[in-house]
Short mmCIF file of C-alpha atoms in Angstrom, two decimals:
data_model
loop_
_atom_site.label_atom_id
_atom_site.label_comp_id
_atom_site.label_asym_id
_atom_site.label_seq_id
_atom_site.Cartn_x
_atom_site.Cartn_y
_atom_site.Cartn_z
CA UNK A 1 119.78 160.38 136.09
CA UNK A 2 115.87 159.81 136.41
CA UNK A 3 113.64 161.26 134.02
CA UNK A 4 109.90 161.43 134.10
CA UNK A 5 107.84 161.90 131.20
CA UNK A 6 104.56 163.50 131.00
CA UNK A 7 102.82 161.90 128.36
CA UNK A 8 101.37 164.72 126.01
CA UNK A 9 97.99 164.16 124.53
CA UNK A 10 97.50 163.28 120.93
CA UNK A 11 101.02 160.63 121.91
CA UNK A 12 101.52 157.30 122.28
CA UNK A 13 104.45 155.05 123.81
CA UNK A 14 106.85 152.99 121.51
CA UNK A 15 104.73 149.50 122.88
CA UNK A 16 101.58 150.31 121.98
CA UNK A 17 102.70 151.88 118.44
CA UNK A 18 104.58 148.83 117.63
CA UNK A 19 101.12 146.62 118.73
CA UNK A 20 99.07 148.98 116.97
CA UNK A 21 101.47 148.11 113.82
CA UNK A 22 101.20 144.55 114.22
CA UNK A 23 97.66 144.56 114.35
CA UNK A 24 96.66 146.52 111.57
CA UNK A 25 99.39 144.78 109.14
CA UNK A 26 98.75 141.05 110.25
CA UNK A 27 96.67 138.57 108.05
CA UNK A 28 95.79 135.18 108.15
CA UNK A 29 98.45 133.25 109.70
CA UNK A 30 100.13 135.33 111.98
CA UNK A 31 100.75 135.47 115.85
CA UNK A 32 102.20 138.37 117.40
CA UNK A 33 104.95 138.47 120.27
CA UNK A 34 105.02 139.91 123.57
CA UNK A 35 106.37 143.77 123.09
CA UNK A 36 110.28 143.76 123.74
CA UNK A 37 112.29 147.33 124.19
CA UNK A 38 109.42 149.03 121.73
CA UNK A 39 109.49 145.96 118.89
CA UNK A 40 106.92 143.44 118.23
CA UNK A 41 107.91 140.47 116.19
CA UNK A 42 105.11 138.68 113.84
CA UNK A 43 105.44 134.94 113.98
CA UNK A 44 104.29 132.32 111.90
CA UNK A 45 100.80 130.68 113.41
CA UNK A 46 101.76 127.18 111.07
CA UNK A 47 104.03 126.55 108.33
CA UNK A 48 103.18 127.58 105.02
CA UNK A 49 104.06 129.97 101.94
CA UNK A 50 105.37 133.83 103.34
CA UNK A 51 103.17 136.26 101.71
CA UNK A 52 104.35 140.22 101.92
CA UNK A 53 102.75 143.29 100.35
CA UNK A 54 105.92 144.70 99.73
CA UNK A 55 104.33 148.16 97.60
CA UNK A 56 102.37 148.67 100.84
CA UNK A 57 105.04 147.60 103.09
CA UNK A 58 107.19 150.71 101.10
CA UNK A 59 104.08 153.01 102.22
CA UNK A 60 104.16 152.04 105.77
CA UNK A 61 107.89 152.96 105.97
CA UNK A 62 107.83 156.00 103.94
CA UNK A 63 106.09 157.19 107.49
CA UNK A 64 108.16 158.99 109.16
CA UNK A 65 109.53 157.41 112.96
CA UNK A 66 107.88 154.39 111.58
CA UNK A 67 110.40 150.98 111.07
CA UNK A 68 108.63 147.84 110.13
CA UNK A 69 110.99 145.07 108.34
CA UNK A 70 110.08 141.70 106.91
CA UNK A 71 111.65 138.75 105.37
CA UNK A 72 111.25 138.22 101.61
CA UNK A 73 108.15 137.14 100.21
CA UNK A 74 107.20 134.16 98.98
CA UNK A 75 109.26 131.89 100.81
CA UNK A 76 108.64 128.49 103.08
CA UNK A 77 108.19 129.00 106.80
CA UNK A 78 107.85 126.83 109.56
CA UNK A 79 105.16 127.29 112.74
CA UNK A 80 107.05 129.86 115.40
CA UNK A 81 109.23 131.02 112.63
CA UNK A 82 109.48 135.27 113.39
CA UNK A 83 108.39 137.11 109.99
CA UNK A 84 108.47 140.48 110.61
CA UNK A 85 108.78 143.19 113.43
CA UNK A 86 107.29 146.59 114.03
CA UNK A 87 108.66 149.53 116.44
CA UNK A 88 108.92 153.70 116.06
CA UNK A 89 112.11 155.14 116.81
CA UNK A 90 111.39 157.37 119.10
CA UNK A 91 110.03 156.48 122.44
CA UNK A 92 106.81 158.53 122.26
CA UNK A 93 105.27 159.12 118.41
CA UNK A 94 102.62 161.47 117.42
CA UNK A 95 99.76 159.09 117.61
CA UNK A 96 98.59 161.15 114.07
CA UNK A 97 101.72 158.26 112.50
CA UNK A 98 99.80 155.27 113.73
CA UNK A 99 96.85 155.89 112.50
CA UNK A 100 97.88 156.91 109.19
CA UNK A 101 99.75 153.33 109.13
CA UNK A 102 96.23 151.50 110.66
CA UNK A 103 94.25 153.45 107.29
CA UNK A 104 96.68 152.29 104.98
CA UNK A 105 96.48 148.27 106.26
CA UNK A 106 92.84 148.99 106.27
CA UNK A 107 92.53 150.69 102.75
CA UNK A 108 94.82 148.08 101.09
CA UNK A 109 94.90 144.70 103.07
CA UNK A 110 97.24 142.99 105.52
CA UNK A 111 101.39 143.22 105.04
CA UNK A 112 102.27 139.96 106.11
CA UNK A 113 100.51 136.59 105.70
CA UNK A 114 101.12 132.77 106.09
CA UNK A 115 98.81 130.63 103.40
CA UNK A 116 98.71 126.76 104.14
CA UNK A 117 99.71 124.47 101.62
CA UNK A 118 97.07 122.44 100.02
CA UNK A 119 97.74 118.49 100.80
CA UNK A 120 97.53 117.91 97.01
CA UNK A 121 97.74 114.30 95.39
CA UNK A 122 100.59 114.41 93.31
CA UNK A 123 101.38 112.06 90.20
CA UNK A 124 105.00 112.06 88.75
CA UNK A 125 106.29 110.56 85.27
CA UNK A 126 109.83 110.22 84.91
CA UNK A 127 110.86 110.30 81.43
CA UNK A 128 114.59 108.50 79.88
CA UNK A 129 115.22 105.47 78.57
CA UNK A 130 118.24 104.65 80.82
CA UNK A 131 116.58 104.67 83.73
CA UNK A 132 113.39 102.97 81.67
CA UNK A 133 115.25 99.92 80.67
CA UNK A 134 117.48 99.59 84.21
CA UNK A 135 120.65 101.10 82.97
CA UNK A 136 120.71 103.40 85.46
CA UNK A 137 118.64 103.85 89.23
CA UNK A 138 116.19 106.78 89.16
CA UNK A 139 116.92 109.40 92.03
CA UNK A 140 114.40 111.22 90.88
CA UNK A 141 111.89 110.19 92.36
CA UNK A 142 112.94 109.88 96.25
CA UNK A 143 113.72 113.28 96.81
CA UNK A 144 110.44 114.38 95.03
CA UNK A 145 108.87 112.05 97.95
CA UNK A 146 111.05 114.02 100.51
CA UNK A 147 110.20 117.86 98.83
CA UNK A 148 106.58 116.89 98.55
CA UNK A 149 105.76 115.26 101.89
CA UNK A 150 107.51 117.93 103.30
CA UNK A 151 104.86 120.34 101.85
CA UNK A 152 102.25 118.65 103.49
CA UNK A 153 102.02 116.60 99.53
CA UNK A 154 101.77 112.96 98.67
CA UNK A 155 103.02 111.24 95.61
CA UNK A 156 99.93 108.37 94.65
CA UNK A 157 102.18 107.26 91.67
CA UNK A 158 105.87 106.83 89.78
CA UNK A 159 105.32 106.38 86.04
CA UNK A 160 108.50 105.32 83.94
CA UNK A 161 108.34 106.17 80.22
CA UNK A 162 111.35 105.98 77.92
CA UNK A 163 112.09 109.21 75.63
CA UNK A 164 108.97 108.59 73.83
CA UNK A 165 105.83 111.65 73.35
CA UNK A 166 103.33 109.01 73.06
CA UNK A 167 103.97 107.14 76.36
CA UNK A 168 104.94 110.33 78.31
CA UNK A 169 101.35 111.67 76.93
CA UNK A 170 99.30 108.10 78.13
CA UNK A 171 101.15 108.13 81.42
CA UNK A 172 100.20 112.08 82.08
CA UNK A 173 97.00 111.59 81.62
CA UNK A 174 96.44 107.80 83.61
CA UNK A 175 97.82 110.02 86.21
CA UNK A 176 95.21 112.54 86.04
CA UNK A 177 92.27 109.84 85.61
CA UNK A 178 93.69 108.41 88.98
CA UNK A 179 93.21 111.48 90.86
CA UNK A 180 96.41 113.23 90.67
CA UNK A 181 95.95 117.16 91.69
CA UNK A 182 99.16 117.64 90.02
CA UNK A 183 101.73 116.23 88.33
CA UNK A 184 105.36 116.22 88.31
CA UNK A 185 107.58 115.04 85.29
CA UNK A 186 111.19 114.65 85.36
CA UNK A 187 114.04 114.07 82.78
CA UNK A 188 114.11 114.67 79.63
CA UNK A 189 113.90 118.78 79.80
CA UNK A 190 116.61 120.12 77.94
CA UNK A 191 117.42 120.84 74.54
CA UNK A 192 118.65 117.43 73.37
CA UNK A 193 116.38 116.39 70.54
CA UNK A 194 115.58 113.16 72.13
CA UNK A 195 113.76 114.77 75.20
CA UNK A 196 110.60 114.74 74.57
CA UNK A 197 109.22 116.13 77.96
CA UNK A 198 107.94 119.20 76.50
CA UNK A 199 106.55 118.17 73.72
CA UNK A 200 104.63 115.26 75.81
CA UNK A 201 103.32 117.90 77.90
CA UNK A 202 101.89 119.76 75.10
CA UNK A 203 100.15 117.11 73.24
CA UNK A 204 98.56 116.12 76.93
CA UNK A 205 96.88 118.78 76.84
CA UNK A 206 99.07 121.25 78.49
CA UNK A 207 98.25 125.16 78.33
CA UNK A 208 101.72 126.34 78.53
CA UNK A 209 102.68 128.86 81.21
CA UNK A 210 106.41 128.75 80.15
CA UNK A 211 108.82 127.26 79.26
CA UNK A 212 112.33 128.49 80.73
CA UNK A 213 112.91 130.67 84.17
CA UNK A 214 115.47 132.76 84.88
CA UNK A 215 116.75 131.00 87.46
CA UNK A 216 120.02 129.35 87.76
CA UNK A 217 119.41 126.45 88.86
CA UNK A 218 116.17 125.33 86.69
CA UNK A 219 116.51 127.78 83.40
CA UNK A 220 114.79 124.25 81.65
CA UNK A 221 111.78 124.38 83.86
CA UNK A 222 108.46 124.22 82.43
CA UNK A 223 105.06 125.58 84.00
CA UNK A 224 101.92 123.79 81.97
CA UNK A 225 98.25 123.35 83.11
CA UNK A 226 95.90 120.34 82.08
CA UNK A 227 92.50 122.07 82.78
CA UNK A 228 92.89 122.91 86.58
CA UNK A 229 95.88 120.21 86.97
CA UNK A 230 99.43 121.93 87.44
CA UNK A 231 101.99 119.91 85.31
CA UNK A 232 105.74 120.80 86.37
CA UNK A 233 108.58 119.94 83.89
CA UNK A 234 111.21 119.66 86.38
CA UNK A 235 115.26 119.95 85.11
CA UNK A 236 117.84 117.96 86.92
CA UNK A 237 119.48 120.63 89.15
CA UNK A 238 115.88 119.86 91.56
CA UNK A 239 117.79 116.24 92.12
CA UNK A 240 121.48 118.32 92.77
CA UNK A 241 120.92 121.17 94.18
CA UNK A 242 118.93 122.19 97.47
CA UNK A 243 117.71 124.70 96.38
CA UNK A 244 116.20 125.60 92.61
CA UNK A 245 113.23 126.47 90.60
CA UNK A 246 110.90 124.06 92.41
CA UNK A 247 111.49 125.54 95.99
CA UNK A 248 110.64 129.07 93.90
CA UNK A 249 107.34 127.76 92.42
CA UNK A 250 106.16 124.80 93.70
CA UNK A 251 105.02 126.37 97.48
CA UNK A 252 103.62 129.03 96.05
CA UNK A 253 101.11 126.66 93.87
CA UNK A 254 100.64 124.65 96.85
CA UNK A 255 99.19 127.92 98.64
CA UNK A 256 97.12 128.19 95.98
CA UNK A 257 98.51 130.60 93.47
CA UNK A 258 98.30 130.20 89.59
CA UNK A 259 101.53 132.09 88.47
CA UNK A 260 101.60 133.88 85.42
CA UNK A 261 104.69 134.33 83.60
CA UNK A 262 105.28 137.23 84.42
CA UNK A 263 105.59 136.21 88.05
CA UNK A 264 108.32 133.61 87.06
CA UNK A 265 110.02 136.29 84.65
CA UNK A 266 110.18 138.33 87.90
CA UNK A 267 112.33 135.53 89.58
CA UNK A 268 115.25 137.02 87.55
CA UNK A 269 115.99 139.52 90.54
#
């Protein structure tokens, strides 16, 4: 069978709806595909931090003959990587449904973004007094390298301090005085009462975000800043497992985000 369709006025076809989509919900970031069957995928321009507007993202779908999905928010992508995509299920929509979506972009911001990650200097002190005297090799500190670099991060420095408040506090701030944009400190986070990582970061200086996440791994992790200097208290499961609490947080400070505590308490879900 061949069908023609007269195109009533006050319509539009599924391509340009799903371009119209795209356009309006797009921030900084983003590169749109060619249209495909009535979908238009958004793409990642360059890696960076995933950012959705997931209560307007709820509005644009509440629209009815309007689809639009995403990926989760607040996650690592890499350059090319497709983010979202937009169609209408029918192949013709009352053009009336577009522009309602285009006013509610335009009333409440873009949907989908990609931030860059800042190329911060980072300083990291690792904390224990077996791998401080030799008794044991720190692995610590290679596959902070690896996670950093591969945020676009370098580490200037690798302080060793036994299980000691005073050292940890002097090496914290040396870092700082060196240039460090952040700083990193391993071991010595849980609730032994010889790790002293917590209370080192306090008596640096450290306005405490929180301490604890509900996230398994990294419930010991510890968000603290020195002035505008992030400090990280980073458990062991960041050396064990591939992902944890620093792939949660750590991008999202490197994009430029302060979080609260709520924001981590919200990491329960």
């Amino acid at each position: 069978h061949i069908y023609v369709w007269d195109l009533a006025e006050g319509f539009i076809h599924e391509d340009d709806a799903a371009r119209r989509m795209a356009e309006a919900m797009a921030g900084e970031g983003i590169v749109l595909s060619a249209p495909c069957e009535g979908r238009i995928n958004l793409l990642a321009a360059h890696s960076g931090l995933l950012t959705i507007d997931a209560a307007n993202l709820r509005r644009l779908n509440a629209i009815e003959e309007v689809t639009i999905a995403t990926l989760h928010g607040n996650v690592t992508v890499e350059a090319g990587q497709m983010l979202a995509g937009t169609r209408v299920v029918p192949l013709v929509v009352d053009a009336a449904k577009i522009d309602a979506v285009e006013a509610l972009c335009a009333e409440h911001g873009p949907v989908v973004g990609v931030r860059p990650f800042r190329p911060l200097r980072v300083g990291v002190v690792t904390t224990g007094g077996e791998v401080y005297h030799g008794r044991i090799k720190d692995a610590f500190g290679p596959i902070l390298r690896r996670k950093f670099e591969a945020l676009s991060c370098s580490v200037i420095r690798q302080i060793f301090v036994p299980d000691d408040q005073a050292m940890t506090v002097r090496a914290i701030r040396r870092l700082i005085d060196e240039g460090a944009d952040m700083i990193a400190v391993t071991g010595g986070m849980s609730v032994d009462p010889d790790d002293r990582t917590p209370s080192g970061i306090r008596k640096a200086g450290g306005h405490i975000i929180t301490y604890g996440a509900p996230v398994l791994p990294g419930a010991m992790f510890m968000l603290a800043y020195i002035g505008n200097v992030p400090v990280v208290g980073l458990p062991g499961c960041v050396m064990y497992s591939r992902v944890s609490i620093f792939d949660l947080i750590v991008p999202r400070i490197l994009a430029g985000e302060i979080p609260t505590r709520t924001d981590i308490k919200k990491l329960a879900h």
